[in-house]
Coordinates of C-alpha atoms in Angstrom, one line a residue:
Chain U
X1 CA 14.0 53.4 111.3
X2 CA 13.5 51.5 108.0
X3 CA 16.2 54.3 106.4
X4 CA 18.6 53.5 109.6
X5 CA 18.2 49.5 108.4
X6 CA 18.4 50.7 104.6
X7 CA 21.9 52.5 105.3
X8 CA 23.6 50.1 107.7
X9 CA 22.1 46.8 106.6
X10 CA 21.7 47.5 102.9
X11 CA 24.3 49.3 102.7
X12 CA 26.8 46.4 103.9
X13 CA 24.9 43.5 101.9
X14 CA 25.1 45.2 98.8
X15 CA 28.6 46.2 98.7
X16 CA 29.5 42.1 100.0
X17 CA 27.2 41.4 97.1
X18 CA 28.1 43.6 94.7
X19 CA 32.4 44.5 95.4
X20 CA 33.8 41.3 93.4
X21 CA 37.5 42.6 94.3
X22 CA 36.6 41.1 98.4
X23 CA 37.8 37.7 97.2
X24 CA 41.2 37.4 99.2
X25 CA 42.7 36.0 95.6
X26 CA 42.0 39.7 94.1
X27 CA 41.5 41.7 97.5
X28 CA 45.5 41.3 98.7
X29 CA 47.2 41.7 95.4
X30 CA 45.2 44.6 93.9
X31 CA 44.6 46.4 97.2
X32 CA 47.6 45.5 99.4
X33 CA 50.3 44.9 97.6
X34 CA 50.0 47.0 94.6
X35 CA 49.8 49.9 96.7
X36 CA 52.5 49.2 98.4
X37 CA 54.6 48.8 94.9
X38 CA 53.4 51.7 93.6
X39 CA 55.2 54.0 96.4
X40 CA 58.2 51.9 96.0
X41 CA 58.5 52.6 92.5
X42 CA 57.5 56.4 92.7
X43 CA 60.0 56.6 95.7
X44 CA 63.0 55.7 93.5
X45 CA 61.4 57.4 90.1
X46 CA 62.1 60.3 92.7
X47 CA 64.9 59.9 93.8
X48 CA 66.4 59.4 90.3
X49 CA 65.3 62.5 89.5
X50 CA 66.1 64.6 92.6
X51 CA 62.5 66.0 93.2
X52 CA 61.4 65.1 96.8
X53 CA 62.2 63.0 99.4
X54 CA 61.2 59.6 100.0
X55 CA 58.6 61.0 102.8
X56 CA 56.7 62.7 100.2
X57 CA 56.0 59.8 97.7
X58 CA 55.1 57.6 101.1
X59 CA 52.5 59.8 102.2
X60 CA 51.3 61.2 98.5
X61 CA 51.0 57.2 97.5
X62 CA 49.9 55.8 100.4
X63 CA 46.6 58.3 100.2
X64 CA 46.1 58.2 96.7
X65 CA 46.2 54.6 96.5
X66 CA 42.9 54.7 98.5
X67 CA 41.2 55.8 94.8
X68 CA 41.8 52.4 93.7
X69 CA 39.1 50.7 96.3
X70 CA 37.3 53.7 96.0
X71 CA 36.5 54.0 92.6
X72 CA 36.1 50.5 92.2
X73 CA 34.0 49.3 94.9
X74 CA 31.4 52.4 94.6
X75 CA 31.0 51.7 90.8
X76 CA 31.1 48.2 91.2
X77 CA 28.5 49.0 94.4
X78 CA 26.1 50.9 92.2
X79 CA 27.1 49.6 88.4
X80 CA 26.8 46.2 89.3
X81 CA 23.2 46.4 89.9
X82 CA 22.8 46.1 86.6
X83 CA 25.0 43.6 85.0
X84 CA 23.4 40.9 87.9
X85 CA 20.1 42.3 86.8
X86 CA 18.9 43.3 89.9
X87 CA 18.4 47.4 89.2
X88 CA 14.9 46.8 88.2
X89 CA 14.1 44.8 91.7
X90 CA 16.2 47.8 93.3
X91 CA 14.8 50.5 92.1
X92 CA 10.8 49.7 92.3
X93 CA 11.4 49.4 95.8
X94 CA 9.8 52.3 98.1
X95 CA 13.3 52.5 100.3
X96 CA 14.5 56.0 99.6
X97 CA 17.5 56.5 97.5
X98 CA 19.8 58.6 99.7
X99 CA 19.8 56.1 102.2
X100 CA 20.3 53.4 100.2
X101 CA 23.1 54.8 97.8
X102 CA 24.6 56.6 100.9
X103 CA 24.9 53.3 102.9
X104 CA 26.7 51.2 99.9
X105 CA 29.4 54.3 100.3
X106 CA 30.1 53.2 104.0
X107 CA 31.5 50.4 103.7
X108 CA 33.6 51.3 100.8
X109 CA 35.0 54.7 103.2
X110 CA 36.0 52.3 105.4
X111 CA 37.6 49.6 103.5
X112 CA 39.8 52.2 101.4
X113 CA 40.8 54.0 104.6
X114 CA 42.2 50.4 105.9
X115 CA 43.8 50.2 102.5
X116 CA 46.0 53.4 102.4
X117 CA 46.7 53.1 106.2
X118 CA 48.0 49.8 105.6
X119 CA 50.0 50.8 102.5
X120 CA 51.2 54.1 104.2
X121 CA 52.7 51.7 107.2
X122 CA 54.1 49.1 105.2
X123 CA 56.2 51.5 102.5
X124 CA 56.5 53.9 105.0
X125 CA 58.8 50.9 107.0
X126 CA 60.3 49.5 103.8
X127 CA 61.7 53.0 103.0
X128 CA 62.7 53.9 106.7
X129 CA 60.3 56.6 106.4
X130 CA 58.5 57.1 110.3
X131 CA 55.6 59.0 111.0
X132 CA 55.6 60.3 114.8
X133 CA 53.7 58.8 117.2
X134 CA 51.7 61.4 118.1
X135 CA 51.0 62.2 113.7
X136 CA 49.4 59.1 113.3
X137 CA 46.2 59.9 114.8
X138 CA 45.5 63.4 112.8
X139 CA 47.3 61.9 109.5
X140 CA 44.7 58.5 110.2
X141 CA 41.9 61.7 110.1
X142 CA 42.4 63.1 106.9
X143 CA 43.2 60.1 105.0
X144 CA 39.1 59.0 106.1
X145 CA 38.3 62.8 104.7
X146 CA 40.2 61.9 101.3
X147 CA 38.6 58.6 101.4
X148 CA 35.2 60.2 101.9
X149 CA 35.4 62.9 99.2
X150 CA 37.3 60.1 96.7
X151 CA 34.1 57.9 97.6
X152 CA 31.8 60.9 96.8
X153 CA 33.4 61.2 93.3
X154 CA 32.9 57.3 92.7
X155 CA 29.2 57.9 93.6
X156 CA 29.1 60.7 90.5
X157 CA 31.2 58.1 88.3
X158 CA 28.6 55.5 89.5
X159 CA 26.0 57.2 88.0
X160 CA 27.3 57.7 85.3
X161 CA 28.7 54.3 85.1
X162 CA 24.8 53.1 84.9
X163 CA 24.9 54.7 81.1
X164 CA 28.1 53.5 80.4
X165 CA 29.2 49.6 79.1
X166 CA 33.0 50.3 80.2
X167 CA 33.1 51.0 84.0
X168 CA 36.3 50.0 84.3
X169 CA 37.3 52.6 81.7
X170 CA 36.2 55.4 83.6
X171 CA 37.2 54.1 86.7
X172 CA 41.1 53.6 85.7
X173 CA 41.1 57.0 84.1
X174 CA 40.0 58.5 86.8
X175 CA 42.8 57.0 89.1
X176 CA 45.5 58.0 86.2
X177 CA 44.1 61.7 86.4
X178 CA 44.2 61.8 90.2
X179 CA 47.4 60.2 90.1
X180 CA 49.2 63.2 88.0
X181 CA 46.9 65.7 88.9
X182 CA 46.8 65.3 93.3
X183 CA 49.6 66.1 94.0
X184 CA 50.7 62.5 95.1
X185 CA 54.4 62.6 92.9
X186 CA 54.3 65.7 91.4
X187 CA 54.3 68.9 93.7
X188 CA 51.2 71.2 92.5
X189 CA 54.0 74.0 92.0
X190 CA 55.6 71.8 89.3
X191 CA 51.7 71.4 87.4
X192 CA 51.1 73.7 84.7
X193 CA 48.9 76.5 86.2
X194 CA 45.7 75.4 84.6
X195 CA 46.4 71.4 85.8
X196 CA 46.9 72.8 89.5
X197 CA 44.1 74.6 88.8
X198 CA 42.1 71.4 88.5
X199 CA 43.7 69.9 91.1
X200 CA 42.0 72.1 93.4
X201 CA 38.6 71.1 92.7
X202 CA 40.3 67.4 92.7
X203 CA 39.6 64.8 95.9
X204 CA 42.4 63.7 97.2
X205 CA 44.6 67.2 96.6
X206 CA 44.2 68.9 100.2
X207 CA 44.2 65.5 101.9
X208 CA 47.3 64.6 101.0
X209 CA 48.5 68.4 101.8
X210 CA 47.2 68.0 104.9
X211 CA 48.6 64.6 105.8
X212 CA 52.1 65.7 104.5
X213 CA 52.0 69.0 106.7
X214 CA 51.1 67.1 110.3
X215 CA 53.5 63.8 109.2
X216 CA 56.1 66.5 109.6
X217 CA 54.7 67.3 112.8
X218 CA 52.4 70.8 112.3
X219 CA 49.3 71.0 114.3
X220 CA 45.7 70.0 113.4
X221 CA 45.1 73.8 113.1
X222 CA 47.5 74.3 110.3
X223 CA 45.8 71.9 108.6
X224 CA 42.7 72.5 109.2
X225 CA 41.8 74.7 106.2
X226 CA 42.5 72.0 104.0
X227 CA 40.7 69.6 105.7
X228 CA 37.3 71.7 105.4
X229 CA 38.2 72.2 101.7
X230 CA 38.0 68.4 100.8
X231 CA 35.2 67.7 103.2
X232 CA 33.6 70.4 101.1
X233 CA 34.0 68.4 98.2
X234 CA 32.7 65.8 98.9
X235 CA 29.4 67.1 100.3
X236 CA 29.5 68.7 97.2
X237 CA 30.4 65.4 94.8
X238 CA 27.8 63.6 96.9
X239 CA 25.7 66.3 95.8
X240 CA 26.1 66.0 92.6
X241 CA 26.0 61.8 92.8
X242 CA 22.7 61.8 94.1
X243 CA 21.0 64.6 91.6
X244 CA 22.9 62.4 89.0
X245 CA 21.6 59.2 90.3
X246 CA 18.0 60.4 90.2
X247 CA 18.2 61.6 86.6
X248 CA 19.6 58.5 85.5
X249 CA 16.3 57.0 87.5
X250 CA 14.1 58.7 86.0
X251 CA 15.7 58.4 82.0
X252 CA 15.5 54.7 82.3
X253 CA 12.3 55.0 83.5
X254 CA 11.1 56.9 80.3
X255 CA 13.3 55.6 77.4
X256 CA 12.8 52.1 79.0
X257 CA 16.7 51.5 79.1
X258 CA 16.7 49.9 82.8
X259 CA 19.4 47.1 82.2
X260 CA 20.2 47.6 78.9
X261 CA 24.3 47.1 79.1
Chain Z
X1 CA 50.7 14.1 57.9
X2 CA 54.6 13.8 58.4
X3 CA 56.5 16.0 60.9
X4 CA 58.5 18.1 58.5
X5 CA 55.2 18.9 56.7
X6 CA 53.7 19.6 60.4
X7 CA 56.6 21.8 61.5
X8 CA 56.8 23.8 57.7
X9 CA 53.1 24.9 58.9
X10 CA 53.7 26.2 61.6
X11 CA 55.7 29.8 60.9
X12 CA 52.2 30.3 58.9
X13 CA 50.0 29.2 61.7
X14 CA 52.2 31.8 63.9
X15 CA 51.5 34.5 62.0
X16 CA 47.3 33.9 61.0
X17 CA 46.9 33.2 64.6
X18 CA 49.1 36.6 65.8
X19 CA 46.9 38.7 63.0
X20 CA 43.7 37.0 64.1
X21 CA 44.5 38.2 67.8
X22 CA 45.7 41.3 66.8
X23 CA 41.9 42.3 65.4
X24 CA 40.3 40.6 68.0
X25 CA 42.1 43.0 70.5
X26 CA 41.7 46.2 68.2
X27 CA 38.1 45.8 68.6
X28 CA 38.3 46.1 71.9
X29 CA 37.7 50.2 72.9
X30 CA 38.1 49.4 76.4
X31 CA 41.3 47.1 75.7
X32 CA 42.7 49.7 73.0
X33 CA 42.2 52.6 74.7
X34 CA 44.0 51.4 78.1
X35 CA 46.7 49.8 76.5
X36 CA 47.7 53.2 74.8
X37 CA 46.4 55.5 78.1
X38 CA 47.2 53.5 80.6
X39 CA 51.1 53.5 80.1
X40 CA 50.8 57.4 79.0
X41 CA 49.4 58.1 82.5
X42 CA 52.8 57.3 84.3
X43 CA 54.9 58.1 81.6
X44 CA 52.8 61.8 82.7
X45 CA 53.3 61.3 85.7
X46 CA 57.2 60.5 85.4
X47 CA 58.1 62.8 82.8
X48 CA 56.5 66.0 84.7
X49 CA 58.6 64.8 87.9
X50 CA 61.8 64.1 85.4
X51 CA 61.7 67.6 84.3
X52 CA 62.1 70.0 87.0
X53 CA 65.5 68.7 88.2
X54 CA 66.7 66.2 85.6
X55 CA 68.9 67.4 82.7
X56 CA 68.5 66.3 79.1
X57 CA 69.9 62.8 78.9
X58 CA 68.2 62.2 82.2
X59 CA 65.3 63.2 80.6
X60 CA 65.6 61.3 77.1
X61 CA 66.7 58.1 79.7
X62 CA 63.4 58.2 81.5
X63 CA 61.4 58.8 78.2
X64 CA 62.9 55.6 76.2
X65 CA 62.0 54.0 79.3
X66 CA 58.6 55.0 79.9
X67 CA 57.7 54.5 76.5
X68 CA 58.7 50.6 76.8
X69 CA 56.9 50.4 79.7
X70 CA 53.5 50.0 77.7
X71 CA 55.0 46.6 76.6
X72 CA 56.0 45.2 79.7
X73 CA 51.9 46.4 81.1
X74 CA 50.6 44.4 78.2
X75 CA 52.4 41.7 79.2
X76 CA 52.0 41.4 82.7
X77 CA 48.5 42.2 83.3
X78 CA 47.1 40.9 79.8
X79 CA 49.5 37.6 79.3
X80 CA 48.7 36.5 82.9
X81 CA 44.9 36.4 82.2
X82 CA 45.8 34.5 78.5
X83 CA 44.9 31.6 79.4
X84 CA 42.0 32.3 81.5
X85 CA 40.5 34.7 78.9
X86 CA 40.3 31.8 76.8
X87 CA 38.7 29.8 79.3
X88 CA 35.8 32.4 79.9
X89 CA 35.7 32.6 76.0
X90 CA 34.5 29.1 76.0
X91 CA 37.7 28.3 73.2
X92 CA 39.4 26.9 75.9
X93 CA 38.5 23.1 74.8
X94 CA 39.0 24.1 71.1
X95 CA 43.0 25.2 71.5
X96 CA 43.6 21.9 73.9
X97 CA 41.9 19.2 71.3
X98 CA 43.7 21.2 68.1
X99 CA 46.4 19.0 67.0
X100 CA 48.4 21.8 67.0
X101 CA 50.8 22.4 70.3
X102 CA 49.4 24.2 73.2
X103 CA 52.4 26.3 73.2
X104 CA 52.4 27.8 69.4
X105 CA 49.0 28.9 70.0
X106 CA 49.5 30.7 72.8
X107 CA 52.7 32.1 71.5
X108 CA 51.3 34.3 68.7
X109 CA 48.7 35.3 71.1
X110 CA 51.0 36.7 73.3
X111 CA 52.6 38.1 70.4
X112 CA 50.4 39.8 69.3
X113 CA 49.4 41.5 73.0
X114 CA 53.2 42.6 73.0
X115 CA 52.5 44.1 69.2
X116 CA 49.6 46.0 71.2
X117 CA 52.5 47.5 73.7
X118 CA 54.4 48.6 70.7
X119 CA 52.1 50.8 69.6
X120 CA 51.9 52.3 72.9
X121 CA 55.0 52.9 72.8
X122 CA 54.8 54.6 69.6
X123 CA 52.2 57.3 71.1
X124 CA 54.2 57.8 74.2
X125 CA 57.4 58.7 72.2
X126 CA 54.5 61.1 70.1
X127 CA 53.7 62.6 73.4
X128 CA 56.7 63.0 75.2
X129 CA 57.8 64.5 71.9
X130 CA 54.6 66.9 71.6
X131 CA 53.6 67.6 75.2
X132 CA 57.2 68.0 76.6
X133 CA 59.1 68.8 73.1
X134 CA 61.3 66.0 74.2
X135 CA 63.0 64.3 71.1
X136 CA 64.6 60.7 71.6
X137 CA 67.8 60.9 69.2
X138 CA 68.7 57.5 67.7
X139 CA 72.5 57.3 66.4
X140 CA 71.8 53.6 64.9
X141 CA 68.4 53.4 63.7
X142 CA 68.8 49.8 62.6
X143 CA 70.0 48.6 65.8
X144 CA 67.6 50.7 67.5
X145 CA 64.9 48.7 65.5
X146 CA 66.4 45.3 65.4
X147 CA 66.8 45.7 69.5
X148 CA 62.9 46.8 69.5
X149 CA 62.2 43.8 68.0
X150 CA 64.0 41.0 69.8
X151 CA 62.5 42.8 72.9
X152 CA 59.4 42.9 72.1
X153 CA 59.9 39.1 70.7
X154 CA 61.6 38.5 74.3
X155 CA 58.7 40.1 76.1
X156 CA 56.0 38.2 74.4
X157 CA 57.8 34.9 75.7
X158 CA 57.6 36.1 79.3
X159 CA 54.4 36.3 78.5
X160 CA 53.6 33.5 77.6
X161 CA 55.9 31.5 80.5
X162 CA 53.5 33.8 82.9
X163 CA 50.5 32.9 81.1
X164 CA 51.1 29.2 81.8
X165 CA 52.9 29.8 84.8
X166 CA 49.9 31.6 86.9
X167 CA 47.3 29.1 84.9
X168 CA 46.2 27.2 88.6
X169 CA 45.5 31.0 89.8
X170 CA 41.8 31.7 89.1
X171 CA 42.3 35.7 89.3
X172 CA 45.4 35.5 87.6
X173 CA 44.6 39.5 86.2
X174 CA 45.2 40.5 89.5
X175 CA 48.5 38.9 89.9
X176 CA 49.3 40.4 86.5
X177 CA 48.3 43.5 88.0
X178 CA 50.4 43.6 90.8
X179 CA 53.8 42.1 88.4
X180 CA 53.4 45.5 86.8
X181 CA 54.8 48.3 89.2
X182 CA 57.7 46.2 90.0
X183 CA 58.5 44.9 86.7
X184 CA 59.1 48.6 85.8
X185 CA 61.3 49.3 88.5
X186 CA 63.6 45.5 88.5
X187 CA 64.1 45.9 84.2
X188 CA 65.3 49.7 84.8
X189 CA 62.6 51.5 82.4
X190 CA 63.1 54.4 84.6
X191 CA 65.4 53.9 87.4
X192 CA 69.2 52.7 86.5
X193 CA 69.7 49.5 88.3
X194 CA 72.2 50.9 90.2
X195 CA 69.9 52.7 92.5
X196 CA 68.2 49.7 93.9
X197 CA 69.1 47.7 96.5
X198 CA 72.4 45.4 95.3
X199 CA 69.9 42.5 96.1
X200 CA 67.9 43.1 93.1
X201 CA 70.1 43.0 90.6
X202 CA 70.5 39.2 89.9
X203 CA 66.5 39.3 89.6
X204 CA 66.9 42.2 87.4
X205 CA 69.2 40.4 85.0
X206 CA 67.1 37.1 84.7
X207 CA 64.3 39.3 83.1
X208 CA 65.1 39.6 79.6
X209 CA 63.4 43.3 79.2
X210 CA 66.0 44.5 81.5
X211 CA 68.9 43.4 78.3
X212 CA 66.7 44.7 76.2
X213 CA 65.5 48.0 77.6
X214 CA 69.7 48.2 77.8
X215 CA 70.2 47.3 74.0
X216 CA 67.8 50.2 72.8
X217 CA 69.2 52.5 75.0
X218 CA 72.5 51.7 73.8
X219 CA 71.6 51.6 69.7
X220 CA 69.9 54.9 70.8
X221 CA 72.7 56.5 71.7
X222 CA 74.9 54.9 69.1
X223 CA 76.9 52.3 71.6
X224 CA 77.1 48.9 71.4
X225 CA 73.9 47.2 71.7
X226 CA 74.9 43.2 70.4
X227 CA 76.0 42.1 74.0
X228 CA 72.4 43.1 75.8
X229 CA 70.6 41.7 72.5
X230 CA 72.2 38.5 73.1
X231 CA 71.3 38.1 76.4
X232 CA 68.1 39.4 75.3
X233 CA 67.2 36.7 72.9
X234 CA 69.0 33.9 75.1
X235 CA 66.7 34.5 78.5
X236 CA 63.7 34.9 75.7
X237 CA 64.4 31.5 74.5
X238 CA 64.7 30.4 77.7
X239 CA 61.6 31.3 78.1
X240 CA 59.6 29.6 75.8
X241 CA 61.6 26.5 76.6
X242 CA 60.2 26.7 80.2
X243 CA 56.7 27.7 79.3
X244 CA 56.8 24.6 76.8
X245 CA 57.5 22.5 79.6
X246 CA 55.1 23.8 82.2
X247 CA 52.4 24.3 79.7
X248 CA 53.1 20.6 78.2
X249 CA 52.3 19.3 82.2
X250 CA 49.4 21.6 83.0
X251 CA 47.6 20.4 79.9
X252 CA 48.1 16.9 80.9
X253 CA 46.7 17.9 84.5
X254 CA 43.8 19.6 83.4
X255 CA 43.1 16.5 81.2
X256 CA 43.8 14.2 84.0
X257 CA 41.5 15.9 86.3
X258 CA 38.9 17.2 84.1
X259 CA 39.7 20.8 84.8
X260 CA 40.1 22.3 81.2
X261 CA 36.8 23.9 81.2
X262 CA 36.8 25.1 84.9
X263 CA 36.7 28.7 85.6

């Protein structure tokens, strides 16, 4: 019961605490409206060049632009700890960790998948780009898989992002390789082979597959098989975020490097 | 001391206060490193989409364009927060009580952030050129550097009118932030004007990195480039005209209201 109060509870109070970017003055511009601008100016960097149509950029855009709050808010979720000074307080406490790690990611799953739904819905209607009806549901689906296995990744970067004094660094770089590599603007057939490659083992790559193939009205079977693959990856980059997390635990423990930014 | 002594100082206090900045930004790694990687990420991301249809000048088009793009990011997102940076710096208070202007501080400082986006346009030009073996000819190199200049000059006076402009705004690095996307697409870096909607183009031609993207382009390709620099230089000197005014009555606000120090 007192892990059930540690995912839900702490989970929520530390990501209100700790996500700076919930300020209406930052949360609308960076999370709403940028968004939004960055499918209208892929849309008509594609169109110049003849690649896709404007459907592909809408979708591609609308689901990568959930990396942005999740990135930032699971860094910020776990990072932050440390630059209010409170890791020391955190971490003596007997809660267990994958409880209180996993929680903080809830909030920021949900938050993103608002995000690119909103995004996907507002370029989708400045472009004249509709999704059917009956898409919306299924598409809805898989953007809260990408969100889940972007927000798995973050939990990795937060990790690491306890060692490192540049979060924002890692975090922006991480969006600019996601943003080439995913698929979003450039097909994976027009990647070098060893990029695509990397793609595959990418968040964010089969989601926005998958959301392209049922906005043009396949079945959820179709897409199924993509689906699986990204909700693989992020049970496996959660995985990895919580072995990483415990290391970094237990290294500050011995070299006495707690909150030393 | 008299005014023509007061106003032959200032080109010098222009250009300590530009190299001062200059350092303090090139010891920032995170600063650095994102104005240079940050621009080179959609330049990436345009050039791979640019080369599977586009033919050469389309390609050569969208590379001039995406490696003035790094400018117009240092501008948008690091002007906006100018003022603000300051204020968090705690030098704030200093700049206000100097006897100097407001304005010819800030100036420089955007100056010298623009100076930054040069450079970055320097290494996307070196990557386009390595990664994508795309080489920009330039038929008049002075042209081409004289209309480098006077953009760049233009650009750091839209900085700072933005800088003073978006002062009241606390989080004014996300309203930089969100100028940057559509700043890209309205000065035609990679898109010809002509494919956005008609609306956009008297917006387009009020920003002087629109005249100025136009002028390289055209000294690039050995055209006539002295009609774009014109408007180029005229809109920048707008500029600074404005953001003298607005930063003249801001100051007096903050003083009024005790607000300088506020963050």
């Amino acid at each position: 019961m007192r892990s059930v109060r540690v995912f839900f509870i702490g989970g929520l109070l530390a990501y209100r605490a700790l996500f700076s970017w919930l300020s209406p003055w930052i949360f609308i511009p960076t999370l709403l409206v940028l968004p939004v601008f960055q499918i209208l100016l892929f849309a008509f960097v594609g169109r110049h060049a003849g690649l896709e149509s404007d459907e592909f950029y809408v979708i591609g855009n609308a689901v990568q632009s959930s990396s942005t709050p999740c990135l930032a808010a699971m860094t910020m979720a776990i990072a932050g700890e440390r630059y209010e000074r409170t890791l020391g307080v955190v971490l003596v406490t007997p809660a267990r960790r994958v409880p209180m790690f996993l929680g903080r990611a809830l909030p920021v799953v949900a938050n993103a998948w608002a995000c690119s739904l909103f995004s996907l819905l507002v370029g989708g209607t400045l472009l004249g780009v509709g999704i059917h009806a009956g898409a919306w549901l299924p598409v809805s689906l898989v953007v809260l898989v990408g969100c889940l296995s972007c927000s798995a990744l973050a939990l990795s970067l937060g990790a690491l992002a306890l060692r490192l004094r540049d979060t924002s660094t890692l975090t922006n770089i991480t969006y600019g390789v996601l943003l080439i590599v995913s698929g979003a603007n450039v097909p994976l057939a027009a990647l070098p082979a060893w990029l695509a490659a990397i793609a595959e083992w990418l968040p964010l790559t089969h989601a926005i597959a998958a959301a392209r193939l049922l906005a043009a009205g396949a079945s959820f079977d179709r897409a199924a098989g993509l689906v699986g693959r990204e909700l693989l990856l992020a049970v496996g980059y959660t995985t990895v975020g919580l072995l990483a997390l415990r290391y970094q635990e237990m290294q500050s423990r011995r070299h006495a490097t707690l909150e030393v930014a | 001391m008299s005014r023509l002594k007061r106003l032959g100082r200032m080109p010098r206090l222009v250009l300590v206060v530009w190299w001062l900045h200059l350092r303090m930004l090139a010891v920032s790694a995170f600063g650095g490193l994102m104005q240079i990687v940050w621009p080179l990420i959609f330049a990436t991301s345009a050039l791979l989409m640019f080369r599977v249809t586009a033919d050469e000048q389309v390609l050569i088009y969208a590379t001039l364009g995406a490696a003035a793009m790094g400018i117009w990011s240092a501008m948008a997102t690091t002007a906006s927060n100018m003022l603000q940076a300051q204020r968090w710096a705690g030098t704030l208070e200093l700049i206000v009580v100097a006897p100097t202007p407001l304005a010819v501080i800030l100036l420089p400082i955007a100056l010298a952030m623009a100076t930054v986006g040069m450079a970055s346009m320097g290494a996307t030009l070196l990557w386009a050129g390595l990664v994508f073996g795309i080489t920009v000819p330039v038929a008049s190199p002075v042209e081409f550097v004289l209309s480098l200049v006077v953009t760049v000059i233009a650009m750091a006076l839209l900085g700072f009118l933005l800088s003073v402009a978006v002062v009241r705004y606390r989080t004014a690095w996300a309203l930089g932030n969100v100028l940057e996307f559509p700043g890209w697409l309205l000065c035609g870096f990679l898109v010809p004007l002509t494919l956005l909607p008609g609306w956009v183009t008297p917006i387009s031609y009020l920003l002087a990195p629109t005249w100025g993207m136009a002028a390289i382009r055209e000294s690039a390709a050995g055209g006539d480039p002295w009609r774009a620099l014109l408007f180029c230089a005229g809109l920048g000197l707008a500029y600074a005209a404005i953001g003298g005014l607005i930063s003249e009555a801001v100051l007096n606000s903050a003083r009024r209201h005790a607000t300088v120090s506020l963050t």
